[in-house]
PDB file of C-alpha atoms in Angstrom:
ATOM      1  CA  UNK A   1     -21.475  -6.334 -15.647  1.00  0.00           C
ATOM      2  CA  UNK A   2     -23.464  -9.064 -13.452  1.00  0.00           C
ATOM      3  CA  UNK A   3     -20.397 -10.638 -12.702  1.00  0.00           C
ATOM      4  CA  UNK A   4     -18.749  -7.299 -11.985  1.00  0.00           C
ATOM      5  CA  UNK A   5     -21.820  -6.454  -9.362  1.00  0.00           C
ATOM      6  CA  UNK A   6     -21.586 -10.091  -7.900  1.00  0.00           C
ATOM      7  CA  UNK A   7     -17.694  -9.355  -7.055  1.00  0.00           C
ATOM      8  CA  UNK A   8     -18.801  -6.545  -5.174  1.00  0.00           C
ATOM      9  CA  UNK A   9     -21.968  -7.602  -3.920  1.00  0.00           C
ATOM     10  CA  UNK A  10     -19.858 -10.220  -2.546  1.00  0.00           C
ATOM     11  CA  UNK A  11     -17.504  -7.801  -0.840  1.00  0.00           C
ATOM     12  CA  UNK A  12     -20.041  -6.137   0.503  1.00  0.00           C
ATOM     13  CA  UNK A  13     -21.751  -8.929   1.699  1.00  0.00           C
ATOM     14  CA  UNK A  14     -18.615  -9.829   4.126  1.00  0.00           C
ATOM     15  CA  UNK A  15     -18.028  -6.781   5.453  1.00  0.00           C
ATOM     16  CA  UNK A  16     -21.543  -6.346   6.482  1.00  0.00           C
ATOM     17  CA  UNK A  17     -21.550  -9.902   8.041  1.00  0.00           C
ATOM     18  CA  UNK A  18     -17.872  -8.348   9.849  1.00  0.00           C
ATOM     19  CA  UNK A  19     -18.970  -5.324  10.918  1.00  0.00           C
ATOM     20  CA  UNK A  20     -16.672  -4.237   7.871  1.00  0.00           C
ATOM     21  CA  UNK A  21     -14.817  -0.852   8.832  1.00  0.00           C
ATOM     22  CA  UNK A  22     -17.102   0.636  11.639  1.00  0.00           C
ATOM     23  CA  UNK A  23     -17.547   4.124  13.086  1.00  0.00           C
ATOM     24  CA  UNK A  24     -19.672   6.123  15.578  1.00  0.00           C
ATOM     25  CA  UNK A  25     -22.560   7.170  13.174  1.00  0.00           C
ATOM     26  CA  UNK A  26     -23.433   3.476  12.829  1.00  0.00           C
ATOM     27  CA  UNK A  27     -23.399   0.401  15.666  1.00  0.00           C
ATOM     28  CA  UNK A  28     -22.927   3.642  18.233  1.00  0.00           C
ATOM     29  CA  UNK A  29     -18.306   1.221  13.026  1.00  0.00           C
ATOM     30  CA  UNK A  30       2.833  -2.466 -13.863  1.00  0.00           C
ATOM     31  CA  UNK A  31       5.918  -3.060 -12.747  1.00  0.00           C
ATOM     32  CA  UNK A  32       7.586  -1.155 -10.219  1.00  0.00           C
ATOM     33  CA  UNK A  33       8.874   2.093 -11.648  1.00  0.00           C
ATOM     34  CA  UNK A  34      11.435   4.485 -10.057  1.00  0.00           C
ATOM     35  CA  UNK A  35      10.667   7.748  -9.352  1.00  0.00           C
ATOM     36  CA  UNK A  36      12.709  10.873  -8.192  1.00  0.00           C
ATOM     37  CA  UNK A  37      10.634  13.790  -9.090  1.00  0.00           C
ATOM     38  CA  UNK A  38       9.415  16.502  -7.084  1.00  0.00           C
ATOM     39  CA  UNK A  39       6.196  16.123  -5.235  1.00  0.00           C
ATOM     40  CA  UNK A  40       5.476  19.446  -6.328  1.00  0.00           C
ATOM     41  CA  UNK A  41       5.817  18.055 -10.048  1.00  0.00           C
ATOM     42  CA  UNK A  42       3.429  15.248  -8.983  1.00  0.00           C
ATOM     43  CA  UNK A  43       0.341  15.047 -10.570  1.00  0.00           C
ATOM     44  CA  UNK A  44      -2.641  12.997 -10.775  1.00  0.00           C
ATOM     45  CA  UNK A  45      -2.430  11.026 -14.503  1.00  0.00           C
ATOM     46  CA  UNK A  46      -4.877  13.037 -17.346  1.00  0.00           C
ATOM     47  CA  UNK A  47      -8.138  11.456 -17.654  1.00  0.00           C
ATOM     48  CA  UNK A  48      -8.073   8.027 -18.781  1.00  0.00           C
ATOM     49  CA  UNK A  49      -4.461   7.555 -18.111  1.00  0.00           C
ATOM     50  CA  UNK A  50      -4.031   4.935 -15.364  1.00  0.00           C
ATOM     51  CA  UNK A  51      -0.640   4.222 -12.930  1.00  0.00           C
ATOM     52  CA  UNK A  52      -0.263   2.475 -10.068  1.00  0.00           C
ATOM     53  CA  UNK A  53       1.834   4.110  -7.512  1.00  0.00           C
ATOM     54  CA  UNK A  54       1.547   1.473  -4.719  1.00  0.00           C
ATOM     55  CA  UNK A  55       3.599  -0.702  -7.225  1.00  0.00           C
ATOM     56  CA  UNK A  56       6.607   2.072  -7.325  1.00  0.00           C
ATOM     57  CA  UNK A  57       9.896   1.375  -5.863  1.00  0.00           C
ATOM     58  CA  UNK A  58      10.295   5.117  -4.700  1.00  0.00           C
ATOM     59  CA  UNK A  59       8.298   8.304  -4.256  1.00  0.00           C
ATOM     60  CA  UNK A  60       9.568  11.631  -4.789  1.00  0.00           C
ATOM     61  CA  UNK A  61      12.120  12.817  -2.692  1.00  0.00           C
ATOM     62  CA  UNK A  62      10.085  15.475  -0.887  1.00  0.00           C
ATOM     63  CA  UNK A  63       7.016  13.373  -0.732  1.00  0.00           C
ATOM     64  CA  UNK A  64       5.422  12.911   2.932  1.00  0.00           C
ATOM     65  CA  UNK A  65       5.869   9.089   4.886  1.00  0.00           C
ATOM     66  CA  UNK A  66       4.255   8.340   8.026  1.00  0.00           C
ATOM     67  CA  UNK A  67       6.039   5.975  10.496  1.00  0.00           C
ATOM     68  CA  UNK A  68       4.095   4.270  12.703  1.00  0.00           C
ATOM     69  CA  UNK A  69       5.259   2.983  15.578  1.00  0.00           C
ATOM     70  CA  UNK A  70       3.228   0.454  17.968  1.00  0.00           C
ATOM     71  CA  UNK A  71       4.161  -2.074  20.485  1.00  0.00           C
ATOM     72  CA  UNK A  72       4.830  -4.979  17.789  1.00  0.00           C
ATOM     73  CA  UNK A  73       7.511  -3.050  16.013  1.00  0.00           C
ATOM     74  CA  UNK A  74       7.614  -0.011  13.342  1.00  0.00           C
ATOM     75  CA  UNK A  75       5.250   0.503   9.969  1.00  0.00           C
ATOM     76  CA  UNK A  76       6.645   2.728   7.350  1.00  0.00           C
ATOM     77  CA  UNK A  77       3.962   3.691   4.320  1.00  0.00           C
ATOM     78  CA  UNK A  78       3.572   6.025   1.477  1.00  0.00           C
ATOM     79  CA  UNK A  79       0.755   8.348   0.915  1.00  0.00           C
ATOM     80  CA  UNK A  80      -1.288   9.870  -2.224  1.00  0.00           C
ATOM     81  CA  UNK A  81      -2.418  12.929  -1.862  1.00  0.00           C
ATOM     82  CA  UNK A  82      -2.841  12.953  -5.721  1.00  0.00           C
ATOM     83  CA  UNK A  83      -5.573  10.510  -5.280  1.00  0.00           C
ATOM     84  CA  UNK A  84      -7.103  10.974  -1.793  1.00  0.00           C
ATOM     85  CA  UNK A  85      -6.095  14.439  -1.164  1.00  0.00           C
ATOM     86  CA  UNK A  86      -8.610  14.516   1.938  1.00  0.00           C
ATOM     87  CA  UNK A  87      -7.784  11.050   3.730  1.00  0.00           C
ATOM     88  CA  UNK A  88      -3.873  12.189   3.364  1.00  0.00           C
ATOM     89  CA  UNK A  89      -4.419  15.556   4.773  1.00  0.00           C
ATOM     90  CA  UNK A  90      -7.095  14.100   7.996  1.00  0.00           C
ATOM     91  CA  UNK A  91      -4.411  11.181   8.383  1.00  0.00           C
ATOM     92  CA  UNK A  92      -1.172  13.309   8.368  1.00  0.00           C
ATOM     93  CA  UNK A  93      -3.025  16.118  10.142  1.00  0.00           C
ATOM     94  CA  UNK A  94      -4.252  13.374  12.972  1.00  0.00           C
ATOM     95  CA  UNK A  95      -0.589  12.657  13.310  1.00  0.00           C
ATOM     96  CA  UNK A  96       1.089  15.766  13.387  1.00  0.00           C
ATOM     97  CA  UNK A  97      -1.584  16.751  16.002  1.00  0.00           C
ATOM     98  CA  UNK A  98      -0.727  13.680  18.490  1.00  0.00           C
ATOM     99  CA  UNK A  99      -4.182  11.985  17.837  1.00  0.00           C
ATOM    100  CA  UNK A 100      -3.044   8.539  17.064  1.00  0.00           C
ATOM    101  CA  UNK A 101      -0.307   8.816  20.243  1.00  0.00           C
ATOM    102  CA  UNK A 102      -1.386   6.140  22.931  1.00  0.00           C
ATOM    103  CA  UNK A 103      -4.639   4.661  20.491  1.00  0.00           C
ATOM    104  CA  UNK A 104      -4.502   0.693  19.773  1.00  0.00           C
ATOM    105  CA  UNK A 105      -5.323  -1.745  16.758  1.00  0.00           C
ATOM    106  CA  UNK A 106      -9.189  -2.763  18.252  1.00  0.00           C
ATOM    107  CA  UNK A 107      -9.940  -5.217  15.499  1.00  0.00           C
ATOM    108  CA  UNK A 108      -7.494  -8.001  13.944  1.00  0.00           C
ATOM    109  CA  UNK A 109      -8.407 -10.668  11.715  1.00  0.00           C
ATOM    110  CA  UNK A 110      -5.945 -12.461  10.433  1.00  0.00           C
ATOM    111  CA  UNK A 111      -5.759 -13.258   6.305  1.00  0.00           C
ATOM    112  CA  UNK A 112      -7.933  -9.971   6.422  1.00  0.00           C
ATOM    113  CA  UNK A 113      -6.512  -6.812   7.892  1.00  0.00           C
ATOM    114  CA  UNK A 114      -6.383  -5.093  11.104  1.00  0.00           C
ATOM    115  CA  UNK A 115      -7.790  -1.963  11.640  1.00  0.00           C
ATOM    116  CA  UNK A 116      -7.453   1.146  14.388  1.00  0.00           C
ATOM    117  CA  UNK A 117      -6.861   5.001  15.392  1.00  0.00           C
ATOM    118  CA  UNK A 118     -10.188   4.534  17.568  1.00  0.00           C
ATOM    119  CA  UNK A 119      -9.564   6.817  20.923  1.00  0.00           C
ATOM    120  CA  UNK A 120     -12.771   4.703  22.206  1.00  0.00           C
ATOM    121  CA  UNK A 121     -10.931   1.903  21.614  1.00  0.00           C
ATOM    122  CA  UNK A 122     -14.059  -0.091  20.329  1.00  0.00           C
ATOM    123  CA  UNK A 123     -15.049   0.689  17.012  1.00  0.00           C
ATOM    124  CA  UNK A 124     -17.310   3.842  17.967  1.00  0.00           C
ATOM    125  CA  UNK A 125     -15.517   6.729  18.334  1.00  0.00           C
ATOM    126  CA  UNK A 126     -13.048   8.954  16.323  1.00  0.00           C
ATOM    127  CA  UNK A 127     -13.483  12.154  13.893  1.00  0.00           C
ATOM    128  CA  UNK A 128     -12.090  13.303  11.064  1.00  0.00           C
ATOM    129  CA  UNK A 129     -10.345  17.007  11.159  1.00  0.00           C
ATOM    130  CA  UNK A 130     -13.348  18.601  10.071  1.00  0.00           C
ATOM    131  CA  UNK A 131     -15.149  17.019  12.806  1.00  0.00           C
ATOM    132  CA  UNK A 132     -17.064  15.206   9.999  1.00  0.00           C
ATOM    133  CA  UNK A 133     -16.870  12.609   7.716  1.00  0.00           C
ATOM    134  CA  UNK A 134     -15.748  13.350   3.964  1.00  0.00           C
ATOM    135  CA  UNK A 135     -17.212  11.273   1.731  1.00  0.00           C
ATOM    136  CA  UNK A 136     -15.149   8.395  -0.354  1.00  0.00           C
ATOM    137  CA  UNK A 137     -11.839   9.208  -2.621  1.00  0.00           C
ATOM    138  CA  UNK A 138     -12.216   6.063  -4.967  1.00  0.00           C
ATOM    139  CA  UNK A 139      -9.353   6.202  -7.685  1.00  0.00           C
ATOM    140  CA  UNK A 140      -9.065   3.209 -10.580  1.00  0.00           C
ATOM    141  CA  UNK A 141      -5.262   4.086  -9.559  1.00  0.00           C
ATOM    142  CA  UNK A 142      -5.579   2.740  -5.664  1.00  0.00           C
ATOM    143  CA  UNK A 143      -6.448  -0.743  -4.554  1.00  0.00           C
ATOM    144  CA  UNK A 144      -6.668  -3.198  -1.522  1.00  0.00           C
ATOM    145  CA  UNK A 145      -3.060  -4.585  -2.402  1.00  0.00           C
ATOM    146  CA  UNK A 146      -1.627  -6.367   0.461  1.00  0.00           C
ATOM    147  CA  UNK A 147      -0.340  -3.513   2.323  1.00  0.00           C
ATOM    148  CA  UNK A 148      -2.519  -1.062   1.680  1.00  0.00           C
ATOM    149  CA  UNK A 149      -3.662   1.606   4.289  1.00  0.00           C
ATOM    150  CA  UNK A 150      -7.745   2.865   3.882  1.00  0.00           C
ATOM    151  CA  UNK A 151      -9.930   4.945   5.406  1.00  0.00           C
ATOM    152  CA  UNK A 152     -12.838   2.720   7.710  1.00  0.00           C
ATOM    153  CA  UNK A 153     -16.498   3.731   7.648  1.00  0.00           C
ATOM    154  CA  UNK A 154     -19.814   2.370   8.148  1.00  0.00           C
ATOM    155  CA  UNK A 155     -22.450   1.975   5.994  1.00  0.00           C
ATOM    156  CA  UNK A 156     -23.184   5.175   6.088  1.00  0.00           C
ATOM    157  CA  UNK A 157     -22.481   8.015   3.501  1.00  0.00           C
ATOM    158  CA  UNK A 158     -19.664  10.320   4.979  1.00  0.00           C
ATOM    159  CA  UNK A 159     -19.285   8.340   8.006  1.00  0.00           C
ATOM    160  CA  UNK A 160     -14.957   8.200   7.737  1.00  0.00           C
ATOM    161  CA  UNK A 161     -13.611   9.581  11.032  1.00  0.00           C
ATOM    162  CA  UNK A 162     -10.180   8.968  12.164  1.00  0.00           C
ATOM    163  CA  UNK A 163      -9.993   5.158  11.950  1.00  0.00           C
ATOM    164  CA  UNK A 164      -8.017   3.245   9.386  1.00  0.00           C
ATOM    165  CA  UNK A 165      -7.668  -0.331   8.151  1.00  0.00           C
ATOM    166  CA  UNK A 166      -3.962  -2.335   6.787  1.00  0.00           C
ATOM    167  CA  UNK A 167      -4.556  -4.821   4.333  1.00  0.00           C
ATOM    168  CA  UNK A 168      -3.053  -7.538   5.501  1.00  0.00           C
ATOM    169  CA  UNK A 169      -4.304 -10.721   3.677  1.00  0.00           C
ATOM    170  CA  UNK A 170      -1.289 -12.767   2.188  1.00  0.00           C
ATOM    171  CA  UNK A 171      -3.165 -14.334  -1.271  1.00  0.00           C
ATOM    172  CA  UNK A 172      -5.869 -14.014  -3.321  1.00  0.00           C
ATOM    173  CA  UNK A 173      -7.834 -16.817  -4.336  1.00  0.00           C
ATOM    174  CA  UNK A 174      -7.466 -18.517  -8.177  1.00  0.00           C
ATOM    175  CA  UNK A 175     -11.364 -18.450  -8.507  1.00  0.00           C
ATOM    176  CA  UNK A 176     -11.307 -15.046  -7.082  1.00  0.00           C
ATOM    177  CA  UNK A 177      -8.237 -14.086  -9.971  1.00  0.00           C
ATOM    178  CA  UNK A 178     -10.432 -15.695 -12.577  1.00  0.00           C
ATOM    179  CA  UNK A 179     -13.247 -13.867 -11.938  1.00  0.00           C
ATOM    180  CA  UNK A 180     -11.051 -10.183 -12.382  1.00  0.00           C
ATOM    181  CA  UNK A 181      -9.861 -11.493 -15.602  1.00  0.00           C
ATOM    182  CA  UNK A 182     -13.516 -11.809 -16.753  1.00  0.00           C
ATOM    183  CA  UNK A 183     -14.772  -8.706 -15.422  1.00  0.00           C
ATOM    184  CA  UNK A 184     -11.244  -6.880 -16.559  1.00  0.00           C
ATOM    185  CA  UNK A 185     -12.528  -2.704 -17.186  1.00  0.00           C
ATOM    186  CA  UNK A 186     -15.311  -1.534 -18.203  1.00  0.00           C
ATOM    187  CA  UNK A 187     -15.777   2.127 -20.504  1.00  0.00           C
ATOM    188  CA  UNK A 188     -15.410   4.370 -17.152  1.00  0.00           C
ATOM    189  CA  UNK A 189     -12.085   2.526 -16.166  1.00  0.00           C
ATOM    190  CA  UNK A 190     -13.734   0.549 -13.250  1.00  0.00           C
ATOM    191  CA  UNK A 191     -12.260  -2.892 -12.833  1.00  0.00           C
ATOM    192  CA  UNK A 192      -9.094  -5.144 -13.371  1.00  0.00           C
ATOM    193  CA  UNK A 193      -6.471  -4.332 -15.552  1.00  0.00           C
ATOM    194  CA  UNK A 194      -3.956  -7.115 -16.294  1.00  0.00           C
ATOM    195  CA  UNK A 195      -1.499  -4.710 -14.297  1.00  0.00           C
ATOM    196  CA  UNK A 196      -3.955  -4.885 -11.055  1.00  0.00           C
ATOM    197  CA  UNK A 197      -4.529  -8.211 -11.455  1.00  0.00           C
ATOM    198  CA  UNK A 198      -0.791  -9.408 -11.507  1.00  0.00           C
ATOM    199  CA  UNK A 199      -0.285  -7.180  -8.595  1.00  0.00           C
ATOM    200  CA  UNK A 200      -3.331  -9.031  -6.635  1.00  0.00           C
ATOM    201  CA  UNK A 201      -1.719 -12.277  -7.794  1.00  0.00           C
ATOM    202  CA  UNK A 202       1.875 -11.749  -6.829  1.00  0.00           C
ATOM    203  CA  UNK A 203       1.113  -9.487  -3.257  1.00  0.00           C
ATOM    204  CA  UNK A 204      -2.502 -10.397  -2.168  1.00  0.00           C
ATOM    205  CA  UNK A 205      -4.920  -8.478  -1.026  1.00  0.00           C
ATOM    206  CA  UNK A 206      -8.711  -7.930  -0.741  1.00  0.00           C
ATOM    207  CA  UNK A 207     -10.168  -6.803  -4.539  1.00  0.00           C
ATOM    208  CA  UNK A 208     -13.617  -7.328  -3.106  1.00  0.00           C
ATOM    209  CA  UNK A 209     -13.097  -4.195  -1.080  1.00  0.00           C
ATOM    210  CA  UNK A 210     -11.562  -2.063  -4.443  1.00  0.00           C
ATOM    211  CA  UNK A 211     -14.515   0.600  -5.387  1.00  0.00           C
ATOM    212  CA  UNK A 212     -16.078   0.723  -1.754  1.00  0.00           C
ATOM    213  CA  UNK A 213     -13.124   2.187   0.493  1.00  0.00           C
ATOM    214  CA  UNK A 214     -10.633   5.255   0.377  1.00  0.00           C
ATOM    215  CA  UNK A 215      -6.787   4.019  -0.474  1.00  0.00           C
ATOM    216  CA  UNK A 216      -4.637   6.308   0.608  1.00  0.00           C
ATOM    217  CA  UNK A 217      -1.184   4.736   1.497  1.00  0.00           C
ATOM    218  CA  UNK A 218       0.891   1.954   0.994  1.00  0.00           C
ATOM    219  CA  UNK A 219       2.969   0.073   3.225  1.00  0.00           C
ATOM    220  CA  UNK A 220       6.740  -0.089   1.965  1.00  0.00           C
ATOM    221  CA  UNK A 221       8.313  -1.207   5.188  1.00  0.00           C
ATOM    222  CA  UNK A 222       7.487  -3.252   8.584  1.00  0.00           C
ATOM    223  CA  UNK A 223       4.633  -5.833   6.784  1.00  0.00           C
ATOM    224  CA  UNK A 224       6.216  -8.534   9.029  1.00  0.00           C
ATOM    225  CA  UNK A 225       4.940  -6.397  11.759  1.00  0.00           C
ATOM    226  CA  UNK A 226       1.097  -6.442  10.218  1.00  0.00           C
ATOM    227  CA  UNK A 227       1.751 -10.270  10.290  1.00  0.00           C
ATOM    228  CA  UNK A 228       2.774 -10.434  13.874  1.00  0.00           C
ATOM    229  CA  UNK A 229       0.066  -8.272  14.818  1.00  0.00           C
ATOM    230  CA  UNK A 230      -2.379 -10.267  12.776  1.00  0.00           C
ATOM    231  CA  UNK A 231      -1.045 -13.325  13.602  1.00  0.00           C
ATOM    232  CA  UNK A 232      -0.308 -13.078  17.403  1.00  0.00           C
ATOM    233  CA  UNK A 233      -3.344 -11.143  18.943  1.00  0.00           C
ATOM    234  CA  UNK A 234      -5.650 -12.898  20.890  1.00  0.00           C
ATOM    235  CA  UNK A 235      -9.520 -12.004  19.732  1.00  0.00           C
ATOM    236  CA  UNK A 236     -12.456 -12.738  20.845  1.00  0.00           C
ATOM    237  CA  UNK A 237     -14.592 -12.953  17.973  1.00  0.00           C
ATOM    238  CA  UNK A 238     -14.676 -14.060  14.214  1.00  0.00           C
ATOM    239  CA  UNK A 239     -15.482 -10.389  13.834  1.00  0.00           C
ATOM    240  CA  UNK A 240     -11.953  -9.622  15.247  1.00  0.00           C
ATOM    241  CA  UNK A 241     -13.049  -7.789  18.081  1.00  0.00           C
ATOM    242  CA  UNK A 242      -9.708  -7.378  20.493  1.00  0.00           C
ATOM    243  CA  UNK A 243     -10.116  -6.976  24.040  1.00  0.00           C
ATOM    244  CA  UNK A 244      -8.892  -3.878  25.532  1.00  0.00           C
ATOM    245  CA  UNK A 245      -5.611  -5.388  27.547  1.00  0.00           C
ATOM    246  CA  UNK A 246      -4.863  -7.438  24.483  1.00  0.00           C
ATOM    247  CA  UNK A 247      -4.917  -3.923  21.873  1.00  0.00           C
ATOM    248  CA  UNK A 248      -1.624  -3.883  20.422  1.00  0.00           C
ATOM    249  CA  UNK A 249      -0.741   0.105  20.717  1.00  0.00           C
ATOM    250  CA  UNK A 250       0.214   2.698  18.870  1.00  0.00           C
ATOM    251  CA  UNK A 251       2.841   4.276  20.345  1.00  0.00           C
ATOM    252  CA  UNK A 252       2.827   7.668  18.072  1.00  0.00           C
ATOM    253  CA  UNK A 253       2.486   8.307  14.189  1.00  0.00           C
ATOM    254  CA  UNK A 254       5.625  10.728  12.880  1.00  0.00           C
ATOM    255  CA  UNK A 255       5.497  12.258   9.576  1.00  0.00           C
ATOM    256  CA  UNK A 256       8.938  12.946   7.812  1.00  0.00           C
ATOM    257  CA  UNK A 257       9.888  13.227   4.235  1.00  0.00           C
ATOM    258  CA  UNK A 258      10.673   9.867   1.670  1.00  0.00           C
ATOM    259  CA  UNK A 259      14.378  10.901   1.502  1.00  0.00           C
ATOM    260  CA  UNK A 260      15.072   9.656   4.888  1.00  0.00           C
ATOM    261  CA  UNK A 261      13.884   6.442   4.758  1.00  0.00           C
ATOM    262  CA  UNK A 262      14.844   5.537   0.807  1.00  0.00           C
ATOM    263  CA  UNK A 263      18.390   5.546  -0.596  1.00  0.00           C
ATOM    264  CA  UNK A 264      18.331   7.440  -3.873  1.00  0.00           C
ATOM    265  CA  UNK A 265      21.090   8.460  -6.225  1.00  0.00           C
TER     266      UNK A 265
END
């Protein structure tokens, strides 16, 4: 259990000294398995029963993409709405609406993630579709895999808006892998299964963030353009902080269905 806090106190610890995920209340910030079943037939696992859909080759047929598309090239990802029903339905909502049309990637740091859907641009703006936030969708099913699409807030409670966050951090330290395998899962189903930790191992990612943030999609196509992004923006800050004429831009976020973007038999 201490070791299990100090993971997370960790985490904690570096987003607070980034400015973690911000917004306007605060700062004024397994294997793969196939799948071709109905979204309809989709359900969350029964309790205790853990999967990991971010490690699936395919969703259902029917099941909703978004396809975002930003001056650096195209992102494709998956969403759970089994898991974070309300971050899917403000995300998809936000995009079907035109929200995200025209809005920019404000903070980029590279081996960590970048992070936007900010229509201030700065880290201080943005709402959810309630016009409030909605409080975190933490699932033992959903982690900070390389790839991985969350929800940003501050530090404080119900603060999510209408910015978002790609994982984009290429490895995960040994020491960092050793430490999962000693705090592995505790009675509730909190912690590192093998399965997780193999995943962190071969993809990367940011475990310290796992228990804190809402995961609601995965990235299955266009990580070379979260690299380039990463990778090529000019910042000004160790905190990431972008300067407006350097924002890479979102250009618009679609929403179609999975069978037009997998091949399925």
């Amino acid at each position: 259990m201490k070791k299990w806090l100090a993971l997370l106190l960790a985490g904690a610890m570096a987003m607070a000294a980034m400015t973690a995920c911000s917004n306007k209340e605060e700062n004024n910030t397994t294997e793969k398995n196939e799948t071709t079943q109905s979204s309809e037939e989709a359900k969350a696992p029964a309790q205790g029963e853990t999967v990991l859909p971010q490690l699936e080759e395919k969703p259902a047929k029917d099941a909703k993409v978004a396809i975002i598309e930003t001056s650096a090239g195209t992102i494709k990802m998956c969403v759970y709405p089994e898991y974070a029903p309300k971050a899917v339905e403000n995300f998809l909502t936000h995009a079907e609406n035109g929200y995200y049309d025209g809005l920019t990637f404000h903070r980029i740091i590279e081996g960590f993630m970048i992070q936007g859907g900010d229509p201030s641009g700065d880290g201080t703006g943005g709402e959810s579709i309630w016009g409030e936030g909605f409080g975190e969708e933490i699932s033992n099913n959903l982690h900070h895999f390389r790839g991985a699409v969350a929800m940003a807030k501050s530090s404080l409670p119900n603060s999510q808006g209408s910015q978002f966050y790609i994982v984009q951090n290429p490895t995960v330290e040994p020491a960092l892998i050793s430490q999962m395998k000693e705090i592995g899962v505790n009675e509730e189903g909190n912690g590192f299964s093998d399965a997780v930790i193999e995943a962190y191992s071969e993809m990367g990612g940011t475990p310290a963030l796992d228990y804190n943030y809402t995961v609601f999609g995965q990235v299955f196509e266009g990580m070379d353009v979260v690299d380039k992004i990463a990778q090529e923006t000019k910042v000004q800050d160790d905190n990431g902080t972008v300067s407006p004429e350097n924002q890479p831009k979102i250009i618009k976020i679609t929403v179609d269905t999975a069978e037009n973007h997998f091949q399925y038999e």
